[in-house]
Structure formats: C-alpha cells, structure tokens
Coordinates of C-alpha atoms and ligand atoms in Angstrom, one line a residue:
M1 CA 47.4 31.0 -54.8
S2 CA 47.7 34.6 -55.9
S3 CA 50.5 35.7 -58.3
E4 CA 51.4 38.3 -55.7
T5 CA 54.6 37.7 -53.8
G6 CA 56.0 39.2 -50.6
T7 CA 59.6 40.0 -50.3
L8 CA 61.8 40.0 -47.3
T9 CA 65.4 41.3 -47.0
F10 CA 67.5 39.6 -44.4
G11 CA 71.3 39.3 -44.1
G12 CA 71.7 41.4 -47.3
K13 CA 69.7 38.9 -49.5
T14 CA 66.1 39.6 -50.6
T15 CA 63.9 36.5 -50.9
E16 CA 60.5 36.2 -52.5
F17 CA 57.6 34.4 -50.8
P18 CA 54.4 33.3 -52.4
V19 CA 51.2 35.1 -51.1
K20 CA 48.0 33.1 -50.5
Q21 CA 44.6 34.7 -50.6
G22 CA 41.7 33.3 -48.7
T23 CA 38.1 33.6 -49.7
I24 CA 37.7 36.6 -47.2
G25 CA 40.1 37.9 -44.6
P26 CA 43.8 38.9 -44.7
A27 CA 46.2 37.3 -47.2
V28 CA 49.0 35.2 -45.9
M29 CA 52.7 35.1 -46.8
D30 CA 53.8 31.5 -47.2
I31 CA 57.2 31.5 -45.4
G32 CA 57.5 27.8 -45.2
K33 CA 60.9 27.9 -47.1
L34 CA 62.2 30.9 -45.1
Y35 CA 64.6 28.8 -43.1
A36 CA 65.9 27.0 -46.0
S37 CA 66.5 30.2 -48.0
T38 CA 67.7 32.5 -45.3
G39 CA 68.7 30.4 -42.3
A40 CA 66.4 32.3 -40.1
F41 CA 63.1 31.5 -38.3
T42 CA 60.2 33.8 -37.7
Y43 CA 59.5 34.7 -34.1
D44 CA 55.8 35.1 -33.1
P45 CA 55.1 33.9 -29.5
G46 CA 51.3 33.8 -29.1
F47 CA 50.8 33.5 -32.8
M48 CA 50.0 37.1 -33.2
S49 CA 50.6 37.1 -37.0
T50 CA 50.7 33.5 -37.8
A51 CA 48.3 31.4 -39.6
A52 CA 49.0 27.7 -38.7
C53 CA 46.6 26.0 -41.3
E54 CA 44.2 26.5 -44.1
S55 CA 40.6 25.9 -43.0
K56 CA 37.1 26.1 -44.5
I57 CA 35.2 25.8 -41.2
T58 CA 34.9 29.1 -39.3
Y59 CA 35.7 32.8 -40.2
I60 CA 36.1 35.7 -37.7
D61 CA 36.3 39.3 -38.6
G62 CA 37.5 40.6 -35.3
D63 CA 37.3 44.3 -36.2
K64 CA 33.6 44.0 -37.5
G65 CA 32.6 41.5 -34.9
V66 CA 31.6 38.9 -37.5
L67 CA 31.5 35.1 -36.9
L68 CA 30.6 32.7 -39.6
Y69 CA 30.3 28.9 -39.5
R70 CA 30.8 27.6 -43.1
G71 CA 29.9 31.1 -44.2
Y72 CA 26.6 31.4 -42.2
P73 CA 26.4 34.2 -39.7
I74 CA 26.2 33.0 -36.0
D75 CA 23.1 35.0 -35.2
Q76 CA 21.1 33.3 -38.0
L77 CA 22.2 29.9 -37.0
A78 CA 21.4 30.7 -33.3
E79 CA 18.1 32.1 -34.2
H80 CA 16.8 29.5 -36.7
G81 CA 18.7 26.3 -36.2
D82 CA 19.4 23.9 -33.4
F83 CA 22.8 22.6 -32.2
L84 CA 22.8 19.3 -34.0
E85 CA 22.2 21.1 -37.2
T86 CA 25.3 23.3 -36.4
C87 CA 27.2 20.2 -35.7
Y88 CA 26.2 18.7 -39.1
L89 CA 27.2 22.0 -40.8
L90 CA 30.6 22.2 -39.1
L91 CA 31.4 18.5 -39.8
F92 CA 30.2 18.2 -43.3
G93 CA 30.3 21.8 -44.7
E94 CA 26.6 22.2 -45.7
L95 CA 23.4 22.6 -43.9
P96 CA 21.5 19.2 -43.8
T97 CA 18.4 18.6 -45.8
A98 CA 15.4 17.4 -43.6
A99 CA 16.2 13.8 -44.3
Q100 CA 19.9 14.2 -43.6
K101 CA 19.1 16.0 -40.3
A102 CA 16.7 13.3 -39.2
D103 CA 19.3 10.7 -39.9
F104 CA 22.1 12.6 -38.2
D105 CA 19.9 13.2 -35.1
Y106 CA 19.0 9.6 -35.0
R107 CA 22.7 8.5 -35.2
V108 CA 23.9 10.9 -32.6
T109 CA 21.1 9.9 -30.3
R110 CA 22.0 6.2 -30.6
H111 CA 25.5 6.9 -29.5
T112 CA 24.6 8.7 -26.2
M113 CA 25.2 5.8 -23.8
V114 CA 28.7 5.2 -22.5
H115 CA 30.3 1.8 -21.9
E116 CA 28.8 0.6 -18.6
Q117 CA 32.4 0.2 -17.2
M118 CA 32.9 4.0 -17.5
A119 CA 30.7 4.3 -14.4
R120 CA 33.1 2.2 -12.5
F121 CA 35.9 4.3 -13.8
F122 CA 34.2 7.3 -12.3
Q123 CA 34.3 5.7 -8.8
G124 CA 38.0 6.3 -8.7
F125 CA 37.6 10.1 -8.6
R126 CA 37.3 12.0 -5.4
R127 CA 33.7 13.4 -5.0
D128 CA 35.1 16.9 -4.6
A129 CA 37.2 16.7 -7.9
H130 CA 36.6 19.6 -10.3
P131 CA 34.3 18.3 -13.0
M132 CA 36.8 19.6 -15.6
S133 CA 39.5 17.2 -14.1
V134 CA 37.0 14.4 -14.6
M135 CA 36.2 15.4 -18.1
V136 CA 39.9 15.6 -19.1
A137 CA 40.4 12.0 -17.8
S138 CA 37.1 10.5 -18.9
V139 CA 37.3 11.8 -22.5
G140 CA 40.9 10.5 -22.7
A141 CA 39.7 7.2 -21.2
L142 CA 37.2 6.8 -24.1
S143 CA 40.1 5.6 -26.3
A144 CA 40.4 2.7 -23.8
F145 CA 36.8 1.8 -24.4
Y146 CA 36.3 2.2 -28.2
H147 CA 39.3 0.7 -29.8
D148 CA 37.2 0.1 -33.0
S149 CA 37.2 3.8 -33.8
T150 CA 40.8 4.8 -33.2
D151 CA 42.3 3.9 -36.6
I152 CA 42.7 7.5 -38.0
S153 CA 43.4 6.3 -41.4
D154 CA 40.0 4.7 -41.9
P155 CA 37.3 7.3 -42.8
S156 CA 34.5 5.2 -41.3
Q157 CA 36.3 4.9 -38.1
R158 CA 36.9 8.7 -38.0
L159 CA 33.2 9.4 -38.5
I160 CA 32.1 6.9 -35.8
A161 CA 34.6 8.4 -33.3
S162 CA 33.2 11.9 -34.2
M163 CA 29.6 10.8 -33.7
R164 CA 30.6 9.1 -30.5
M165 CA 32.3 12.2 -29.1
I166 CA 29.4 14.5 -29.9
A167 CA 27.0 12.0 -28.4
K168 CA 28.8 11.0 -25.3
L169 CA 30.4 14.3 -24.1
P170 CA 27.0 15.3 -22.7
T171 CA 26.6 12.0 -21.0
L172 CA 30.1 12.2 -19.4
A173 CA 29.4 15.9 -18.5
A174 CA 26.2 15.0 -16.7
M175 CA 27.9 12.1 -15.0
A176 CA 30.8 14.3 -13.8
Y177 CA 28.1 16.6 -12.3
K178 CA 26.1 13.9 -10.7
Y179 CA 29.2 12.3 -9.2
T180 CA 30.3 15.6 -7.5
I181 CA 26.8 16.0 -5.9
G182 CA 26.5 12.3 -4.9
Q183 CA 23.4 11.5 -7.1
P184 CA 23.0 8.5 -9.2
F185 CA 24.0 8.7 -12.9
V186 CA 20.9 9.1 -15.2
Y187 CA 20.9 7.2 -18.4
P188 CA 20.2 9.1 -21.6
K189 CA 16.6 9.0 -23.0
N190 CA 16.4 8.6 -26.7
D191 CA 13.1 10.3 -27.3
L192 CA 14.5 13.7 -26.2
D193 CA 16.4 16.1 -28.3
Y194 CA 20.1 16.5 -27.7
T195 CA 19.9 19.4 -25.2
S196 CA 16.7 18.3 -23.3
N197 CA 18.4 14.9 -22.9
F198 CA 21.4 16.6 -21.4
L199 CA 19.4 18.6 -19.0
R200 CA 17.5 15.6 -18.0
M201 CA 20.7 13.7 -17.3
C202 CA 21.9 16.5 -15.1
Y203 CA 18.7 17.3 -13.1
A204 CA 16.5 14.2 -13.0
V205 CA 16.6 11.8 -10.0
P206 CA 15.3 8.2 -10.2
C207 CA 12.6 8.9 -7.5
E208 CA 10.8 11.7 -9.5
D209 CA 9.6 12.5 -12.9
Y210 CA 11.5 15.2 -14.6
K211 CA 10.0 17.6 -17.2
V212 CA 12.3 19.5 -19.3
N213 CA 11.5 23.3 -19.6
P214 CA 11.5 23.8 -23.3
V215 CA 12.5 27.6 -23.0
I216 CA 15.5 26.6 -20.9
S217 CA 16.4 23.7 -23.2
R218 CA 16.2 26.0 -26.3
A219 CA 18.4 28.6 -24.5
L220 CA 21.0 26.0 -23.7
D221 CA 20.9 24.7 -27.1
R222 CA 21.6 28.2 -28.4
I223 CA 24.5 28.6 -25.9
F224 CA 25.9 25.4 -27.4
I225 CA 25.6 26.8 -31.0
L226 CA 27.5 30.0 -29.8
H227 CA 30.4 27.9 -28.4
A228 CA 30.5 25.2 -31.2
D229 CA 33.6 26.5 -32.9
H230 CA 35.9 29.6 -33.1
E231 CA 38.5 28.8 -35.6
Q232 CA 42.1 28.4 -34.5
N233 CA 41.7 29.3 -30.8
A234 CA 44.0 27.8 -28.1
S235 CA 42.1 24.6 -27.4
T236 CA 41.5 23.9 -31.1
S237 CA 45.2 24.5 -32.1
T238 CA 46.0 22.1 -29.2
V239 CA 43.7 19.5 -30.7
R240 CA 45.3 20.0 -34.1
L241 CA 48.8 19.8 -32.7
A242 CA 48.0 16.7 -30.8
G243 CA 46.3 15.1 -33.8
S244 CA 49.2 16.1 -36.1
S245 CA 51.3 13.4 -34.6
G246 CA 48.6 10.8 -35.5
A247 CA 47.3 10.4 -32.0
N248 CA 43.7 8.9 -31.7
P249 CA 40.8 11.3 -31.7
F250 CA 39.7 10.7 -28.2
A251 CA 43.1 11.6 -26.8
C252 CA 43.3 14.7 -29.0
I253 CA 39.9 15.9 -27.8
A254 CA 40.9 15.2 -24.2
A255 CA 43.9 17.6 -25.0
G256 CA 41.4 20.2 -26.1
V257 CA 39.4 19.9 -22.9
A258 CA 42.7 20.4 -20.8
C259 CA 43.5 23.5 -22.8
L260 CA 40.0 24.9 -22.6
W261 CA 40.1 24.7 -18.8
G262 CA 42.5 27.7 -18.3
P263 CA 40.8 31.0 -17.2
A264 CA 42.1 33.0 -20.2
H265 CA 40.1 30.6 -22.5
G266 CA 37.0 28.5 -21.5
G267 CA 37.6 28.9 -17.9
A268 CA 36.7 32.6 -18.2
N269 CA 33.0 32.0 -17.8
E270 CA 33.6 30.6 -14.3
A271 CA 36.1 33.3 -13.6
A272 CA 33.6 36.0 -14.8
L273 CA 30.9 34.9 -12.5
K274 CA 33.2 34.6 -9.6
M275 CA 34.3 38.2 -10.4
L276 CA 30.6 39.4 -10.4
E277 CA 30.1 37.8 -7.1
E278 CA 33.3 39.3 -5.7
I279 CA 32.2 42.8 -6.8
G280 CA 28.8 42.0 -5.2
T281 CA 27.1 45.4 -5.6
V282 CA 27.0 48.2 -8.2
D283 CA 28.7 50.7 -5.8
N284 CA 31.8 48.4 -5.7
I285 CA 32.3 48.6 -9.5
P286 CA 34.4 51.8 -9.8
A287 CA 37.0 50.4 -7.4
F288 CA 37.1 47.1 -9.2
V289 CA 37.4 48.8 -12.6
Q290 CA 40.3 50.8 -11.2
R291 CA 42.1 47.6 -10.2
A292 CA 41.5 46.1 -13.7
K293 CA 43.2 49.2 -15.2
D294 CA 46.1 49.1 -12.8
K295 CA 49.3 47.7 -14.4
N296 CA 50.6 46.7 -11.0
D297 CA 47.5 44.7 -10.2
H298 CA 46.9 41.4 -12.0
T299 CA 43.1 41.8 -11.9
R300 CA 41.5 41.6 -15.2
L301 CA 37.9 42.3 -16.2
M302 CA 37.0 38.6 -16.8
G303 CA 34.6 38.1 -19.7
F304 CA 36.2 41.2 -21.4
G305 CA 38.7 41.3 -24.2
H306 CA 39.6 38.9 -26.9
R307 CA 42.6 38.1 -29.0
V308 CA 40.7 38.5 -32.2
Y309 CA 37.6 40.6 -31.5
K310 CA 38.4 44.3 -31.4
N311 CA 34.7 45.0 -31.5
Y312 CA 31.6 43.6 -29.6
D313 CA 31.9 39.8 -29.7
P314 CA 28.7 38.9 -31.7
R315 CA 28.2 35.8 -29.4
A316 CA 28.0 38.2 -26.4
R317 CA 25.0 40.1 -27.8
I318 CA 23.0 36.9 -28.4
M319 CA 24.2 35.6 -25.0
Q320 CA 22.9 38.8 -23.3
R321 CA 19.4 38.3 -24.9
T322 CA 19.4 34.7 -23.9
C323 CA 20.2 35.6 -20.4
H324 CA 17.3 37.9 -20.2
E325 CA 15.0 35.3 -21.6
V326 CA 16.2 32.7 -19.1
L327 CA 15.8 35.0 -16.1
T328 CA 12.3 36.0 -17.3
E329 CA 11.3 32.3 -17.8
L330 CA 12.5 31.4 -14.4
G331 CA 10.8 34.4 -12.8
I332 CA 14.0 35.8 -11.6
K333 CA 13.1 39.5 -11.6
D334 CA 16.1 41.1 -9.7
D335 CA 19.3 39.2 -10.0
P336 CA 21.9 41.4 -8.3
L337 CA 24.7 39.9 -10.5
L338 CA 22.9 40.9 -13.6
D339 CA 22.6 44.4 -12.3
V340 CA 26.4 44.4 -11.5
A341 CA 27.1 42.9 -15.1
M342 CA 25.0 45.5 -16.9
E343 CA 26.5 48.4 -15.0
L344 CA 30.0 47.0 -15.3
E345 CA 29.6 46.7 -19.1
R346 CA 28.1 50.3 -19.3
I347 CA 31.1 51.8 -17.2
A348 CA 33.7 49.8 -19.1
L349 CA 32.4 50.7 -22.5
S350 CA 32.5 54.3 -21.7
D351 CA 36.0 54.2 -20.0
D352 CA 39.0 55.3 -22.1
Y353 CA 41.2 52.4 -21.0
F354 CA 38.8 49.9 -22.4
I355 CA 37.9 51.9 -25.4
S356 CA 41.5 52.5 -26.4
K357 CA 42.5 49.0 -26.0
K358 CA 39.3 47.8 -27.7
L359 CA 38.2 45.6 -25.0
Y360 CA 34.5 44.6 -25.3
P361 CA 32.4 42.0 -23.5
N362 CA 33.1 38.5 -24.9
V363 CA 30.8 35.4 -24.9
D364 CA 31.7 34.6 -21.3
F365 CA 30.6 37.8 -19.8
Y366 CA 26.7 36.8 -19.6
S367 CA 27.1 33.1 -19.9
G368 CA 27.8 32.6 -16.2
I369 CA 24.7 34.4 -15.0
T370 CA 22.5 32.4 -17.5
L371 CA 24.0 29.1 -16.6
K372 CA 23.8 29.8 -12.9
A373 CA 20.1 30.7 -13.3
M374 CA 19.6 27.3 -15.1
G375 CA 21.0 25.6 -11.9
F376 CA 24.5 24.8 -12.9
P377 CA 27.2 25.3 -10.3
T378 CA 30.1 27.6 -11.5
S379 CA 32.4 24.4 -11.7
M380 CA 30.2 23.1 -14.5
F381 CA 30.5 26.2 -16.7
T382 CA 33.7 25.2 -18.6
V383 CA 32.3 21.6 -18.9
L384 CA 29.3 23.0 -20.8
F385 CA 31.7 24.9 -23.1
A386 CA 33.6 21.7 -23.7
V387 CA 30.4 19.9 -24.6
A388 CA 29.6 22.5 -27.2
R389 CA 33.2 23.0 -28.5
T390 CA 33.6 19.2 -29.0
V391 CA 32.1 19.4 -32.5
G392 CA 34.4 22.3 -33.4
W393 CA 37.4 20.4 -32.3
I394 CA 36.4 17.3 -34.1
A395 CA 35.6 19.2 -37.4
Q396 CA 39.0 20.9 -37.3
W397 CA 40.7 17.6 -36.4
K398 CA 39.0 15.8 -39.4
E399 CA 39.8 18.7 -41.7
M400 CA 43.5 18.4 -40.8
I401 CA 43.6 14.6 -41.0
E402 CA 42.0 14.7 -44.4
D403 CA 44.4 17.4 -45.8
P404 CA 46.8 15.5 -48.0
G405 CA 49.5 18.0 -47.2
Q406 CA 49.2 17.5 -43.5
K407 CA 52.5 17.5 -41.4
I408 CA 53.3 17.1 -37.9
G409 CA 53.2 20.4 -36.0
R410 CA 56.7 21.2 -34.9
P411 CA 57.3 24.9 -34.0
R412 CA 61.0 26.2 -33.7
Q413 CA 62.4 28.2 -31.1
L414 CA 64.8 31.2 -30.3
Y415 CA 67.3 29.4 -27.9
I416 CA 68.3 31.8 -25.1
G417 CA 70.0 29.1 -22.8
S418 CA 73.7 28.3 -22.1
P419 CA 76.0 27.6 -25.2
E420 CA 77.7 24.2 -25.2
R421 CA 79.8 23.4 -22.1
D422 CA 81.6 20.5 -20.6
Y423 CA 80.0 18.3 -17.8
P424 CA 81.7 19.0 -14.5
P425 CA 82.2 16.2 -11.9
I426 CA 79.8 16.7 -9.0
G427 CA 82.5 17.9 -6.5
K428 CA 83.4 20.7 -8.9
R429 CA 80.0 22.4 -9.3
Ligands
CMC501 N1 40.9 43.5 -18.3 C1 41.7 44.5 -18.2 N2 42.7 44.7 -19.1 C2 42.8 43.9 -20.1 C3 41.9 42.8 -20.3 C4 40.8 42.7 -19.3 N3 39.9 41.7 -19.5 N4 42.2 42.1 -21.5 C5 43.3 42.8 -22.0 N5 43.6 43.8 -21.2 C6 44.7 44.7 -21.5 C7 46.0 44.1 -21.2 O1 46.5 44.4 -19.8 C8 46.9 44.7 -22.2 O2 47.3 46.0 -21.8 P1 48.7 46.6 -22.1 O3 48.7 46.8 -23.6 O4 48.6 48.0 -21.5 O5 49.7 45.7 -21.7 C9 46.0 44.9 -23.4 O6 44.8 44.9 -22.9 C10 46.2 43.7 -24.4 O7 46.0 42.5 -23.7 P2 46.7 41.1 -24.0 O8 46.6 40.2 -22.7 O9 48.0 41.4 -24.5 O10 45.8 40.6 -25.1 P3 45.6 39.1 -25.6 O11 45.1 39.1 -26.9 O12 46.8 38.3 -25.4 O13 44.5 38.5 -24.5 C11 42.5 37.8 -23.6 C12 43.2 38.2 -24.9 C13 41.2 37.2 -23.9 C14 43.4 36.5 -23.0 C15 42.5 38.8 -22.5 O14 41.7 39.9 -23.1 C16 41.9 38.4 -21.2 O15 42.7 37.9 -20.3 N6 40.6 38.6 -21.0 C17 39.9 38.1 -19.8 C18 39.8 36.6 -19.9 C19 38.6 36.3 -20.8 O16 37.5 36.9 -20.7 N7 38.8 35.3 -21.7 C20 37.8 34.7 -22.5 C21 38.1 35.0 -24.0 S1 36.5 34.6 -24.9 C22 36.3 32.9 -24.8 C23 37.3 32.1 -25.3 O17 37.7 32.2 -26.4 O18 37.6 31.1 -24.7

C-alpha cells in the first residue's frame, strides 16, 4: 500500500481513503470503509471505474493495446509456446521447466475422458440444442460426477478439479458438436497433443482414419492461447462472484460459460460471422456502416470495440495473421467473407465515428472466418472460446479462494422503487 491517500468530501465531511498501487497500471482508492464513514455507497453500473479484486494473473493496458499473462506479452506466448504451457503459466504463475511441462501435459491428458454416464446424460438434449446450452448444462453436471473434487477447502481437490476441467472441457465441447450432427462420440486419444486431440474428437468418425493437419492444430492452439484469460471480464467476474459464496468449482465454471454466451462477450465471434454473411459483398459495406453509426438503429459492428481496449486489440492482430495462415493452408484463395472483413476494417478505421470513439477490431473480428474455414459451424464458435477461457476462469477462481482476505461478493444498490407502504386487501387494489 502506498502512503498516498485520496480524499472525498461528502455531506460536508472530508474523509481520507488509502490508495493502493499495483505493479503497473492505475492506482486504486480503497473505498471499502466509505459506507461506514459517510453513509453513502459508490454508484458504478458496469464497473466502469471499479476494481473488484487484486490479481497477479493478467494485465491489460487498453490505451496501448497491451495484454500480458503473468507479465509475458501475448504475442510472445502465442508465437513460441503452446496452450498447455499457457495453462501452466496462468495456473501456477511461472513458465514450466521441460520436466514440469511434460508432467503437466501428462496429467491433463490422463483426465480427458469423461464419466461414461455423461454420454447418457447427453441423450436428454434435443439434437437441435445450441451447443452452448449443452455446455452450460454439462459443465455444471460435472459436479454431479466428480464429488471427490468439490471440497474447495482442500488444495489437492482444488487442483484435481482444475486439471479435470482443463482436460474435460474439450471432450464435452466435441461431444456437444457430435451430438448436434448425429455422429457418435469419439473418445480422446492420449498420444495426441491437447488441440490435435480436440480436433480429432470433433472430426474423426469410427469408420475412417483421421489425420490431424498440424498447421490447423497449431493455429487452433494459438487461438486457445489468445482466449485463455482476459482479467476481470464479465464471465470471469461471474465465476469469481459465484465462487465467492463457496460454490463448487464445476458450478462456478458453468456460470462463466453461461455469461460468456452473450453477444456482447464470447457470443460476438458468432455474431461477427453472421454480420459478415449478412453484409455479403463489399459494396454493401457503406450502408451497413451507416446503420452501425445510427443512434436509432441497434446495429453494431460486431467484433469491433472493447470496454478496455481503446487501441487495436493485440489479439486481433495475431488472429488476423492466423486467419491468413489457415486459409492458405486449406487452399482457400478467395473467401468473400475475408474480403468483406478486410474492407470493413479499412473503412471503419478511417471513419470519424469509429476513430473518435476509439473502436478497433477485437479478437472476435477475424476468429469467425478462421474457425469457419477449419470446419466449425458458427454455433460452435463460443464453445471454442469457452474451452480456452476455462483455464483463465479456474486460475482466477483459485486465486480468489486462496486469498485469505476473500469475502462473499455482495454489491449494494441505489433503490429507486416504492417507499414502504401498507398491503391492501385484494378488492381494494
Ligand atoms: N459498433 C458501433 N458502435 C459502437 C460499437 C460497435 N461495435 N461499440 C461501441 N459503440 C459505440 C456505442 O454506441 C457508444 O456510442 P455513444 O457513446 O454515442 O452512445 C460508444 O461506442 C461506447 O459504447 P459502449 O457500449 O458504451 O461501450 P462498452 O464499453 O459498454 O461496450 C462492447 C463494449 C464490447 C460491449 C461494445 O463495443 C460492443 O457491443 N461491441 C460489439 C460486440 C463485440 O464485438 N464484443 C466482443 C468484445 S471482445 C471479446 C470478449 O471480451 O468477449
């Protein structure tokens, strides 16, 4: 804590509040005692100026377009490492040595199968269910299958639950996909790396051999790295809030999956691709951009804008490169959607509306085109985001549980309803 204080004058009384300084980034004024000393709450819907926790995991400088996991820039991790290395880093705070990495990979791999009864649990869903609805339910259901890792006060159970979720989410995601297309579930194969295994579970069928394309696997692995954590975003804050009551980790991660689904958050990759399809051709862009700028029209440029980034999202740059790599590998020379995306980006980046509001492409702008080229239907895009973000949610949940000062999250409100009144008998209303 710094020796600096912040002062606030309210109701004629000036109160001093301690100021805390992070390693980097803005300082915070600790107003925890504001209500006790002034009788007032702060009001900050959407948490525009509120830090809800201390964290050592991820740092974003939205003005400069910087994203660090445990201090390491996202582009270095995406270029040199693999997803499980990022998982280790997010969970334990340091990059693994070769031996630690081998041990971690081995342990994750050995947890990839799900309880056989999960397959019967799946049969209860309609075949046309959105795979995210299946994910919300099946991730929550893990707590009904793995009772031996739900005691959050036991560090070894917390670790096993964490490993289980990192390992099993891809299996559940692939099952959700297979179920909607009516194909049999494919069991994990332990001699494959994490992402190749996931691709195989999605695309293999029992009647044929399936060979994973290493370029596609590497690209998807990189996409997983880009989505692994993003500090206190809506779904992560949901996980923390759910976890703050002491709920079991599977239930908390299911809450995160539910929050991620919305189009303002993880659902934006699906919405961005649908938007590009709706625009269809480059000549329709100006009319669409006009709608996105019109206050009376609810249209937004999906995959554009971010609460924190007021500069180019560093993930979007890597995603754009990855998109080109995947299309080249798959021999897709002319993807009309890519043409629309690139032209839309060019027009938006030179338009005063977007410049003045600092609206830049975010990670979801190019991810849809890339995932579609890999063969995933749009309904699976947010599911893939959930697979990747699971480790971030878990790391943040663990950090919170292990914080000795942790309290249940309980925001207050500005009540604007009726004052107290008497109950009228039904005939007098
Ligand atoms: N297209 C057109 N106008 C926009 C857009 C957009 N994509 N985003 C923001 N604006 C305008 C908005 O209308 C508002 O204008 P005004 O000040 O005149 O009322 C201004 O910019 C500020 O927008 P806001 O909604 O108050 O900003 P926010 O920080 O609450 O919202 C956001 C951030 C990401 C929800 C928003 O930019 C958005 O809806 N973007 C499209 C959805 C999207 O791509 N989401 C993915 C985010 S990245 C992945 C993730 O984290 O899950």
